[in-house]
Tab-separated table of C-alpha atoms and ligand atoms in Angstrom:
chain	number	residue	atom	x	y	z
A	1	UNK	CA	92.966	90.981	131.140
A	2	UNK	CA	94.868	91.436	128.123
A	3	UNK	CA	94.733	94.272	126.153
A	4	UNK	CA	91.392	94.625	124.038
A	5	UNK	CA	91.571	96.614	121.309
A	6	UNK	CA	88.672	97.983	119.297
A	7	UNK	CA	89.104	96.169	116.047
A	8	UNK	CA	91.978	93.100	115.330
A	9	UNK	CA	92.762	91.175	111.921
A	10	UNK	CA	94.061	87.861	111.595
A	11	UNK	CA	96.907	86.665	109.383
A	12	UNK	CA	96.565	82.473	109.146
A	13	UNK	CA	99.075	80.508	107.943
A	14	UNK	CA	97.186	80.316	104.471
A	15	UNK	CA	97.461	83.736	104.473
A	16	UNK	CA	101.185	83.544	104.594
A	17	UNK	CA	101.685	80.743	102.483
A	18	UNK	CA	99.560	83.165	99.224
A	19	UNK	CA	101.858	85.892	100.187
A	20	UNK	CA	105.515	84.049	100.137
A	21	UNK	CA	104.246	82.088	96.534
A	22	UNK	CA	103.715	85.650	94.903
A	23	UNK	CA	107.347	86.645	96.409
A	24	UNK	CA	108.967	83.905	95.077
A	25	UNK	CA	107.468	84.717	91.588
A	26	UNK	CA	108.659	87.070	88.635
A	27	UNK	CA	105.844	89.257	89.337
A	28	UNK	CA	105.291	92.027	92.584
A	29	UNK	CA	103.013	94.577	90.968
A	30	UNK	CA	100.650	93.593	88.326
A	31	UNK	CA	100.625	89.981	88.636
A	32	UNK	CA	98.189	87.448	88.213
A	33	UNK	CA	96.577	87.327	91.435
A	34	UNK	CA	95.624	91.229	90.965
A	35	UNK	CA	92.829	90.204	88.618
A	36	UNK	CA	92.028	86.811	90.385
A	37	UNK	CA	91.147	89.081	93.465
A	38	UNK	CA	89.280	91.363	91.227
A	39	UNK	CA	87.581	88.449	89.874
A	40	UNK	CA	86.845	87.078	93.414
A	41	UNK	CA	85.806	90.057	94.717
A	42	UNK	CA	83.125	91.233	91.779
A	43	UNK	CA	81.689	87.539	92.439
A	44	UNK	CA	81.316	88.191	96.024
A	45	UNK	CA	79.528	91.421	95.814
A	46	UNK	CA	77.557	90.436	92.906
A	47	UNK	CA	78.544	93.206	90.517
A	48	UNK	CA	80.300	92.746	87.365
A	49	UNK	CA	83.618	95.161	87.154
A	50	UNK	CA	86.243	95.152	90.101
A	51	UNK	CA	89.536	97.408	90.347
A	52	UNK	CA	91.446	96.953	92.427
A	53	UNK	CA	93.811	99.766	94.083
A	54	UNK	CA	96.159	101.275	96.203
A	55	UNK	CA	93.990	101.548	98.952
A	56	UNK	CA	90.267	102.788	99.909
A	57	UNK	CA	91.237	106.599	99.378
A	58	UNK	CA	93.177	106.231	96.291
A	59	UNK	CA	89.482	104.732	94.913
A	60	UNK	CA	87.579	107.418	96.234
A	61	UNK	CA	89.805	109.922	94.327
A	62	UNK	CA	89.493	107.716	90.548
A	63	UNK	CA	85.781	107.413	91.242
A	64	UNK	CA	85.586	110.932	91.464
A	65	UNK	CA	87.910	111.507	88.460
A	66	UNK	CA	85.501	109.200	86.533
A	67	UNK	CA	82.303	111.081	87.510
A	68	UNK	CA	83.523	114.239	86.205
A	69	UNK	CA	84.386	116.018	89.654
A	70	UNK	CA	86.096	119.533	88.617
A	71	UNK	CA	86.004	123.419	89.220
A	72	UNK	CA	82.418	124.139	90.537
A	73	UNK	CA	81.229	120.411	90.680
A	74	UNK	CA	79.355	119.955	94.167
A	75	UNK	CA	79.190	116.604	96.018
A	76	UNK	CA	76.980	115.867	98.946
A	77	UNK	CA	78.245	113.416	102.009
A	78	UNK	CA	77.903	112.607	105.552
A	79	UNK	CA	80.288	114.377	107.906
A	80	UNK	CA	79.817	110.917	110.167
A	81	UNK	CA	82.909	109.879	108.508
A	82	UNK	CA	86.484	109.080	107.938
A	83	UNK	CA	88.231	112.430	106.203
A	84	UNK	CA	89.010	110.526	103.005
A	85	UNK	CA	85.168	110.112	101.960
A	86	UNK	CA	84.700	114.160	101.540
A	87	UNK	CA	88.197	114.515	100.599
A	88	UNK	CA	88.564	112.810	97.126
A	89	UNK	CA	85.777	115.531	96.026
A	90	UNK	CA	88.480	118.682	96.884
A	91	UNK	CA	91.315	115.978	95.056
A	92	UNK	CA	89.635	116.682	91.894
A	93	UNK	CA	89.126	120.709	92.765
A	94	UNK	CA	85.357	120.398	93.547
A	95	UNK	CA	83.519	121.363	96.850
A	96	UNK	CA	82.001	119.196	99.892
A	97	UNK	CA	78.698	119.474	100.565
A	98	UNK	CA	78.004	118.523	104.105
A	99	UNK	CA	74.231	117.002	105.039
A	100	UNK	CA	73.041	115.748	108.312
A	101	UNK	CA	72.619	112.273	109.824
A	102	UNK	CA	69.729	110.627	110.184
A	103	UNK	CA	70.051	110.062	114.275
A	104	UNK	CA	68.254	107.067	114.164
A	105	UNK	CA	70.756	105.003	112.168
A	106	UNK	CA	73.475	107.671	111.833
A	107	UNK	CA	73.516	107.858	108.038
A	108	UNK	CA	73.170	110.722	105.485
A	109	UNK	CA	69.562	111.933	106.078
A	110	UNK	CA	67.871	111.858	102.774
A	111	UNK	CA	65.503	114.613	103.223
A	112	UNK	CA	68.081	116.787	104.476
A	113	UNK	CA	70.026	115.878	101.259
A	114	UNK	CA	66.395	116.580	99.110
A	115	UNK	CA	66.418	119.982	101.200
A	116	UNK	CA	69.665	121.148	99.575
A	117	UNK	CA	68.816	119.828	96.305
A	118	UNK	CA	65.609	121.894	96.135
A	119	UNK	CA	67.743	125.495	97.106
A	120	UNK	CA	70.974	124.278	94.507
A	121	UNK	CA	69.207	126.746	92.049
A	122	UNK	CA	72.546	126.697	89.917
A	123	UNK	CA	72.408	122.764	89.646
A	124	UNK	CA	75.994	122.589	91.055
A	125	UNK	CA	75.220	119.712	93.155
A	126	UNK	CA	76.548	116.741	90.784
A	127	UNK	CA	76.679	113.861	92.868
A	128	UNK	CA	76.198	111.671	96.584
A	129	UNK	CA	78.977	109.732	98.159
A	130	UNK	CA	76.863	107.661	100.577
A	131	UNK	CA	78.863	105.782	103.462
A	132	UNK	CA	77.499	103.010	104.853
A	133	UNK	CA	78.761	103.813	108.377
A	134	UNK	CA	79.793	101.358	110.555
A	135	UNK	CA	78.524	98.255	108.155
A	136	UNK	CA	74.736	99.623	107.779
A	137	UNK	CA	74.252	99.565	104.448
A	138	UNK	CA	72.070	102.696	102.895
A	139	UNK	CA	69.036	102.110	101.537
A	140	UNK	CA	70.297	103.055	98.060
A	141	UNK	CA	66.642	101.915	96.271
A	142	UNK	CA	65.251	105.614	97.890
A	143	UNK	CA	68.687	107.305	97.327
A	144	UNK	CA	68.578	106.558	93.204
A	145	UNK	CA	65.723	108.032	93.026
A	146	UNK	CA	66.510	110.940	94.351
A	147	UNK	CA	69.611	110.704	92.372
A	148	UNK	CA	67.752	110.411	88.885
A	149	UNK	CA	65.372	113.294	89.973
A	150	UNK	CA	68.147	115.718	90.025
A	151	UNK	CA	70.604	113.989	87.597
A	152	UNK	CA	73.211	113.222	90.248
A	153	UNK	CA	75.425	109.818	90.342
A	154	UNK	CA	76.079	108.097	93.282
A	155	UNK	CA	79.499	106.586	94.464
A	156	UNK	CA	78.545	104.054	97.757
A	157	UNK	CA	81.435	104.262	100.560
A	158	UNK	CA	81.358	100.229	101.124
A	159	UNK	CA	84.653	100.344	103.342
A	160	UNK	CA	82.807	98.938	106.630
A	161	UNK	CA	80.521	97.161	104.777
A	162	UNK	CA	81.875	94.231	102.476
A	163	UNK	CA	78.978	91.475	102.612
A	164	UNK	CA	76.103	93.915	104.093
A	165	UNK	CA	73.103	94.035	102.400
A	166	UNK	CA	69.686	96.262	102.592
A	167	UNK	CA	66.281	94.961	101.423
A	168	UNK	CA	64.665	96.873	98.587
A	169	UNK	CA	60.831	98.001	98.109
A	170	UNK	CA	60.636	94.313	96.855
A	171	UNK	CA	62.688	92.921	100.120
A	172	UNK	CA	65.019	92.132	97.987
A	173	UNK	CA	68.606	91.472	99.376
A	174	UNK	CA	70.906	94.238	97.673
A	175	UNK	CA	74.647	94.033	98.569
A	176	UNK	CA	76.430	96.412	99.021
A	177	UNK	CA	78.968	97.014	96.038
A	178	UNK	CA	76.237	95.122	93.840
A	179	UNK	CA	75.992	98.163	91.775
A	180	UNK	CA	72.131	97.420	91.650
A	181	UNK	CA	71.622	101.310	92.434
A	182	UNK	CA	74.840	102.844	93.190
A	183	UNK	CA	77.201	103.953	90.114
A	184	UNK	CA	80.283	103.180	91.703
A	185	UNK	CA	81.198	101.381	95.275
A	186	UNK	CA	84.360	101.618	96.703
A	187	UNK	CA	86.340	99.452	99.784
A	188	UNK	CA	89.399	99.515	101.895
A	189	UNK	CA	91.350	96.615	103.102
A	190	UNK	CA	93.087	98.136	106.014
A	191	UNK	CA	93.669	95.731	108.432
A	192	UNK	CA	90.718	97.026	110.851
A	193	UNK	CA	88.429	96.706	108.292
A	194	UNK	CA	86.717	93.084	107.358
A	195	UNK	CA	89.448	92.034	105.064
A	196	UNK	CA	93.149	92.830	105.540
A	197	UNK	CA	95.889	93.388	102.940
A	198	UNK	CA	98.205	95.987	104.455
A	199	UNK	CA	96.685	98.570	102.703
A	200	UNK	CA	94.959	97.715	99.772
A	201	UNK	CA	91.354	99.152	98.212
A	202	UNK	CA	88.389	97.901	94.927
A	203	UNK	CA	86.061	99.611	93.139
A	204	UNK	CA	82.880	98.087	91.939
A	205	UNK	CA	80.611	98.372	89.379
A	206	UNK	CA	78.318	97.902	86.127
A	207	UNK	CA	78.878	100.720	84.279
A	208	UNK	CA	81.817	99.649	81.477
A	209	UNK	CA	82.388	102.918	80.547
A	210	UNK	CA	83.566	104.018	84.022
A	211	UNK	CA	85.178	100.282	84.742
A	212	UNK	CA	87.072	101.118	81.500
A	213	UNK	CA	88.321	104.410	82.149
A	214	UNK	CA	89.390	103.332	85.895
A	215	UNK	CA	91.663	101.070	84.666
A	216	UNK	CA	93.085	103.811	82.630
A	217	UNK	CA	93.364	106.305	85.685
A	218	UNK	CA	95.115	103.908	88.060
A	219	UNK	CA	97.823	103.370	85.542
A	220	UNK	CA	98.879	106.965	85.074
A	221	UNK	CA	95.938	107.265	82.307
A	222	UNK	CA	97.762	105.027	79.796
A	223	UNK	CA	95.189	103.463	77.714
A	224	UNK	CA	95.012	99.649	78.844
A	225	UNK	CA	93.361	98.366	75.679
A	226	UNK	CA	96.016	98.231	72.851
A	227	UNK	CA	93.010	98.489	69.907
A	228	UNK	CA	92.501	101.838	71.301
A	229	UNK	CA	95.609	103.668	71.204
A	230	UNK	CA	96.107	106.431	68.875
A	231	UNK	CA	99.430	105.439	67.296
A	232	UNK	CA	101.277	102.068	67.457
A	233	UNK	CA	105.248	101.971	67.007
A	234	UNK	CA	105.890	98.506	67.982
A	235	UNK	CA	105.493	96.054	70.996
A	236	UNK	CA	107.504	98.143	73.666
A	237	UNK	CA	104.656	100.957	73.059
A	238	UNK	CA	102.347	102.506	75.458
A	239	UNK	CA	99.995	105.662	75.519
A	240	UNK	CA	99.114	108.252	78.023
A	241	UNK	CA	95.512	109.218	76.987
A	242	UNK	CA	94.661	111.580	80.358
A	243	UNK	CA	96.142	112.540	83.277
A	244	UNK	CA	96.333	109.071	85.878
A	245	UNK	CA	98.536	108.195	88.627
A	246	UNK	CA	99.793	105.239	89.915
A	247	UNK	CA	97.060	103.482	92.475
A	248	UNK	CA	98.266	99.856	91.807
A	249	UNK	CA	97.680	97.146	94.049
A	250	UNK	CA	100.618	94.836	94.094
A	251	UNK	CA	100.111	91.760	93.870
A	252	UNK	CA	101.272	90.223	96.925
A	253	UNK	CA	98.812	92.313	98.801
A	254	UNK	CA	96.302	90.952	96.079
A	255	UNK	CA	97.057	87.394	97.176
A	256	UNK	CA	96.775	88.599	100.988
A	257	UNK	CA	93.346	89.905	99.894
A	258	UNK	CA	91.981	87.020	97.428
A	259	UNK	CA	93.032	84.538	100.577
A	260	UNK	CA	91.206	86.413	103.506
A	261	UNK	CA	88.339	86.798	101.327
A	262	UNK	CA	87.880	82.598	101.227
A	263	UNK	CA	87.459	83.417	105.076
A	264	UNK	CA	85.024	86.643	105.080
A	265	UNK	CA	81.551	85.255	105.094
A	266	UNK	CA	81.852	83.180	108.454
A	267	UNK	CA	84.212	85.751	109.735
A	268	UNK	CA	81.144	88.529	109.246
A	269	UNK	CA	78.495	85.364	110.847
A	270	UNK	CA	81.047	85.997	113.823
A	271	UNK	CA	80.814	89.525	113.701
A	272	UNK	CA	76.975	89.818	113.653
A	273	UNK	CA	77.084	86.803	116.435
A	274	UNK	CA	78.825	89.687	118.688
A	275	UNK	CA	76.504	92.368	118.105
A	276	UNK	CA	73.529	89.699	118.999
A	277	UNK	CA	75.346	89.456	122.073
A	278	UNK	CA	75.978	93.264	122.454
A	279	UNK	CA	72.438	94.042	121.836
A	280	UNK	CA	70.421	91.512	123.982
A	281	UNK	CA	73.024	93.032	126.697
A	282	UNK	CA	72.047	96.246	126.022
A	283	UNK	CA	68.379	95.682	125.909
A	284	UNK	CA	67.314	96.866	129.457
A	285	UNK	CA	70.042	99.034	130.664
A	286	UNK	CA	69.069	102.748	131.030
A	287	UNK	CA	72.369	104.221	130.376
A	288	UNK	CA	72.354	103.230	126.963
A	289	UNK	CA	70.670	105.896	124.773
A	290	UNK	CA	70.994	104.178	121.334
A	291	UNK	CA	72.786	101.750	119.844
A	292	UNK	CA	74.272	99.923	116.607
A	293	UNK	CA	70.782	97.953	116.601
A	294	UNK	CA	70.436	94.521	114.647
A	295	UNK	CA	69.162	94.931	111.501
A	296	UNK	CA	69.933	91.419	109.457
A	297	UNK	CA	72.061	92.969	106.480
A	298	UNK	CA	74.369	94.999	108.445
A	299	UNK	CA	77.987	94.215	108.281
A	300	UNK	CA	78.834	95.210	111.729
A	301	UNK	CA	82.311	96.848	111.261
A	302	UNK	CA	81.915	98.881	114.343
A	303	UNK	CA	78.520	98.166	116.875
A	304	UNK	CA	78.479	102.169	118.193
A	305	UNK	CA	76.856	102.857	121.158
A	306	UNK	CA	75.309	106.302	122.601
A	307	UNK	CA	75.818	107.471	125.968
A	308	UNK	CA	76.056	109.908	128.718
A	309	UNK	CA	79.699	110.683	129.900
A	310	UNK	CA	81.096	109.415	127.087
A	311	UNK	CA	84.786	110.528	127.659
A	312	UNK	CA	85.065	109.380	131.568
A	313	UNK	CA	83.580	105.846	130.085
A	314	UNK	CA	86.702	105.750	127.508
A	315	UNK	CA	88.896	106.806	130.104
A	316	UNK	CA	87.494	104.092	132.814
A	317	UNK	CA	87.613	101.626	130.089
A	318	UNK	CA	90.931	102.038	129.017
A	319	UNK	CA	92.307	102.152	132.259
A	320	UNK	CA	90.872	98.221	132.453
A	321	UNK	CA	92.895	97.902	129.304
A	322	UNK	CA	89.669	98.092	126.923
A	323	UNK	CA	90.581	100.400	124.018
A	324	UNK	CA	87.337	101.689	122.790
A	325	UNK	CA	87.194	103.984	120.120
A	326	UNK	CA	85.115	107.021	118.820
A	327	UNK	CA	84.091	106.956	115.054
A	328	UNK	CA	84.006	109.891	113.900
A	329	UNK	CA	84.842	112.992	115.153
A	330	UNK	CA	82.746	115.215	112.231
A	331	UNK	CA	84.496	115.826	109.053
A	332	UNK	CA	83.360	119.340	108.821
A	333	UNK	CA	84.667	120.421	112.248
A	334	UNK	CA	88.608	119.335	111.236
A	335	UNK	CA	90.137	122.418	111.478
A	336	UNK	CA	90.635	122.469	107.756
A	337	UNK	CA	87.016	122.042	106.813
A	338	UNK	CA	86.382	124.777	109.162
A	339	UNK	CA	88.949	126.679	107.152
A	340	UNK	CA	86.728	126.180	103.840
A	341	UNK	CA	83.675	127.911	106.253
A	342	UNK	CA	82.203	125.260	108.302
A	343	UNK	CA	80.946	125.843	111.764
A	344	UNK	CA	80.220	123.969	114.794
A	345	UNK	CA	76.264	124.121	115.050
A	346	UNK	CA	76.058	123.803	111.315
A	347	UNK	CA	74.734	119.725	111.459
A	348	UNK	CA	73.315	119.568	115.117
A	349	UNK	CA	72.199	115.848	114.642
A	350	UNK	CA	76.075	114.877	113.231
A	351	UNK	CA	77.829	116.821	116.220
A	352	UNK	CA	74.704	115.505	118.915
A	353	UNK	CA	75.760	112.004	117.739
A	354	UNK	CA	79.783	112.697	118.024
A	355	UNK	CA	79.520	114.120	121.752
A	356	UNK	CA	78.194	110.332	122.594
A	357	UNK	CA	79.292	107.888	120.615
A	358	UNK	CA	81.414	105.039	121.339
A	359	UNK	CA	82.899	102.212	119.368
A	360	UNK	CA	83.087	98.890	121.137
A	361	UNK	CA	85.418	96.161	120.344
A	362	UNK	CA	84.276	94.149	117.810
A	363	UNK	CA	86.258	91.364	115.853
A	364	UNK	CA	85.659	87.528	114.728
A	365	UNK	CA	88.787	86.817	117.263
A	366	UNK	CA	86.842	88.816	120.370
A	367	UNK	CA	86.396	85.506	122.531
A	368	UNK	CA	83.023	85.489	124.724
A	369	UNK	CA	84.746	85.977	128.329
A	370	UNK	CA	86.379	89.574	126.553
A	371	UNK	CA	83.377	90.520	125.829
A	372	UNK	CA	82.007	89.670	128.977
A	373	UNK	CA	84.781	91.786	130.927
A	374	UNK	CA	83.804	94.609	128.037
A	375	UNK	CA	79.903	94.380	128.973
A	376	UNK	CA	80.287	93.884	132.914
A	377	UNK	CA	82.990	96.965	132.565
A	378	UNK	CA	80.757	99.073	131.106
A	379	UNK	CA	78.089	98.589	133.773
A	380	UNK	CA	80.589	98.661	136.551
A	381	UNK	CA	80.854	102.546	135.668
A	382	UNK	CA	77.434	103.116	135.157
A	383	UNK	CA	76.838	101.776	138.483
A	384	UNK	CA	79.266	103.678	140.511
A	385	UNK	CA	78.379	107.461	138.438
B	401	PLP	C1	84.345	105.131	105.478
B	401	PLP	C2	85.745	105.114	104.984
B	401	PLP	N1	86.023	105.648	103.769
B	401	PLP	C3	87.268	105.647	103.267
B	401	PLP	C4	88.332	105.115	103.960
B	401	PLP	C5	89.710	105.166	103.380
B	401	PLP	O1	90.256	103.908	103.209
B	401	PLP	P1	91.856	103.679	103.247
B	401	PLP	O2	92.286	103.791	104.675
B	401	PLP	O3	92.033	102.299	102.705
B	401	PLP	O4	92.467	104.707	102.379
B	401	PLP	C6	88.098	104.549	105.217
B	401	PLP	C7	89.206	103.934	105.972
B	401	PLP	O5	89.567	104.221	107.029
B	401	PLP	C8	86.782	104.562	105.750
B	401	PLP	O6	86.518	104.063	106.959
């Protein structure tokens, strides 16, 4: 069997064709098809403001830098993570605030979150960046209300979930990136992730005040609406307002982007297809302590099981040519976090999770005989242990 990997885009010729018309045009950075993929995007989450940027971590760091993350500004997330969700906070000089998962769906635990709002006497705790790991979006209804209790803002980590939804108290369907609840939403398009662009990120929301000053930030904080500059000396004159950077998408990447997303509703039908498949497999085998689940809003970017022996399955898997892979390995035990003072034993539920979790291979390409092999692989070593 070929190799299997745990996650695979696709470039189609379409694909190509929106890439090679922006090259042959006058513009590479901020072109046109930056804003039509802003535009596309906003429509397909259902929010009203998109940004689009550099890539997912460069839109962690301006949502931060919008929300006022500084000296002494706390911000709670989920160690059950990729590094660049609690990094962006230390970007902007403020401190990570590590809570536990919930082991039953492996997201930020919200009472454990309530727990350390209750003993932040000083009221340093300013804000939640909620990650919807592996495409299960949070139920952000409960999470804004704790949010408003304590005056906090909320930024939703929507990189593995792009079309995911939760039902609210009324059932109903809120996407993620809708901005229904959250303040700000943020998503990568690294090619593992549901749509590819090289690198490539967007930032959603309501708010105009925030959607204003992002442009501003990821254009080196020039102001981006000329009836708001201070001085005016002529046509070739621009305005640094506040300190920005460059996060631009360009806009070949943009037209990458806008031309996969045409594609990413039946490519997610495919997705959740898989983990139907996955699940019904699952359903009776004794090995398998937990899994992804079904739930019918969840995006599916990784379908994560729990097991025994976790490392001589990878191994056993790999050797087959089956590259599984283990999402995450817990923020706050990276060597540097440990550095700032964290400790193994501090989130038992987080580091429980990490010693058996596994990552399947999941992808709209994944034909049904690979996943087959994947399935009858797995319970080939189950049998023989
Ligand atoms: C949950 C999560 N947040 C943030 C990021 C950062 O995105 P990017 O790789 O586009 O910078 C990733 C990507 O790996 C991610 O999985």
């Amino acid at each position: 069997m070929e190799r299997i990997p745990y996650g695979k885009h696709l470039i189609t010729k379409e694909d190509i064709a929106a890439v090679v018309e922006v090259l042959k045009s006058d513009l590479l950075t901020q072109g046109p098809h930056v804003k039509y993929f802003e535009d596309a995007f906003a429509d397909y989450v259902g929010c009203k403001y998109a940004v689009a940027v550099s890539n997912g971590t460069t839109a962690l760091h301006l949502c931060a830098l919008a929300l006022g993350v500084d000296n002494g500004v706390k911000v709670i997330t989920t160690p059950i993570t990729f590094v660049a969700s609690a990094n962006c906070v230390l970007y902007c000089g403020g401190e990570v605030v590590f809570a536990d998962i919930n082991p039953e769906n492996y997201l930020l635990n919200i009472e454990k979150v309530r727990e350390l709002l209750l003993k932040d006497l000083k009221k340093e705790i300013k804000g939640f960046i909620l990650v919807n790991f592996a495409g299960n979006v949070t139920d952000l209804e409960s999470f804004r209300a704790l949010a408003d209790e304590f005056g906090c803002w909320i930024i939703e980590d929507a990189c593995h979930s792009p079309g995911g939804y939760f039902l609210n108290s009324r059932q109903d369907k809120v996407f993620s990136g809708s901005g229904m609840y959250a303040d700000l939403a943020i998503f990568s398009f690294h090619p593992v992730k549901h749509i590819a662009a090289g690198e490539g990120g967007m930032i959603t929301t309501n708010d105009e005040t925030l959607y204003l000053k992002l442009l501003n930030l990821r254009t080196h904080g020039i102001q981006q609406d000329r009836s708001k500059r201070v001085e005016n000396h002529g046509e070739w004159y621009y305005e640094m307002q506040s300190l920005g950077y460059n996060y631009r998408l360009t806009d070949f990447q943009a037209a990458l982007g806008l031309s996969q997303l045409k594609r990413a509703e039946k490519r997610l039908e495919k997705r959740k297809k898989i983990a139907s498949i996955y699940n019904n497999f699952f359903l009776d085998k004794d090995y398998i302590r937990s899994h992804s689940g079904f739930s019918e809003g969840h995006a599916y970017h990784l379908y994560v099981i729990e097991i025994d022996n976790r490392k001589d399955l990878y191994d056993y898997l790999r050797n087959l040519n089956i590259y599984c892979q283990v999402h995450y390995i817990p923020v706050h035990l990276m060597p540097f976090y440990k550095s700032l003072g964290w400790e193994k034993n501090d989130l038992p539920q987080s580091e429980l999770y990490y010693s058996r979790c596994l990552s399947l291979p999941i992808y709209p390409e994944l034909t049904y005989e690979q996943q087959k092999y994947v399935m009858n692989s797995i319970n080939q070593f189950y049998n023989k242990i």
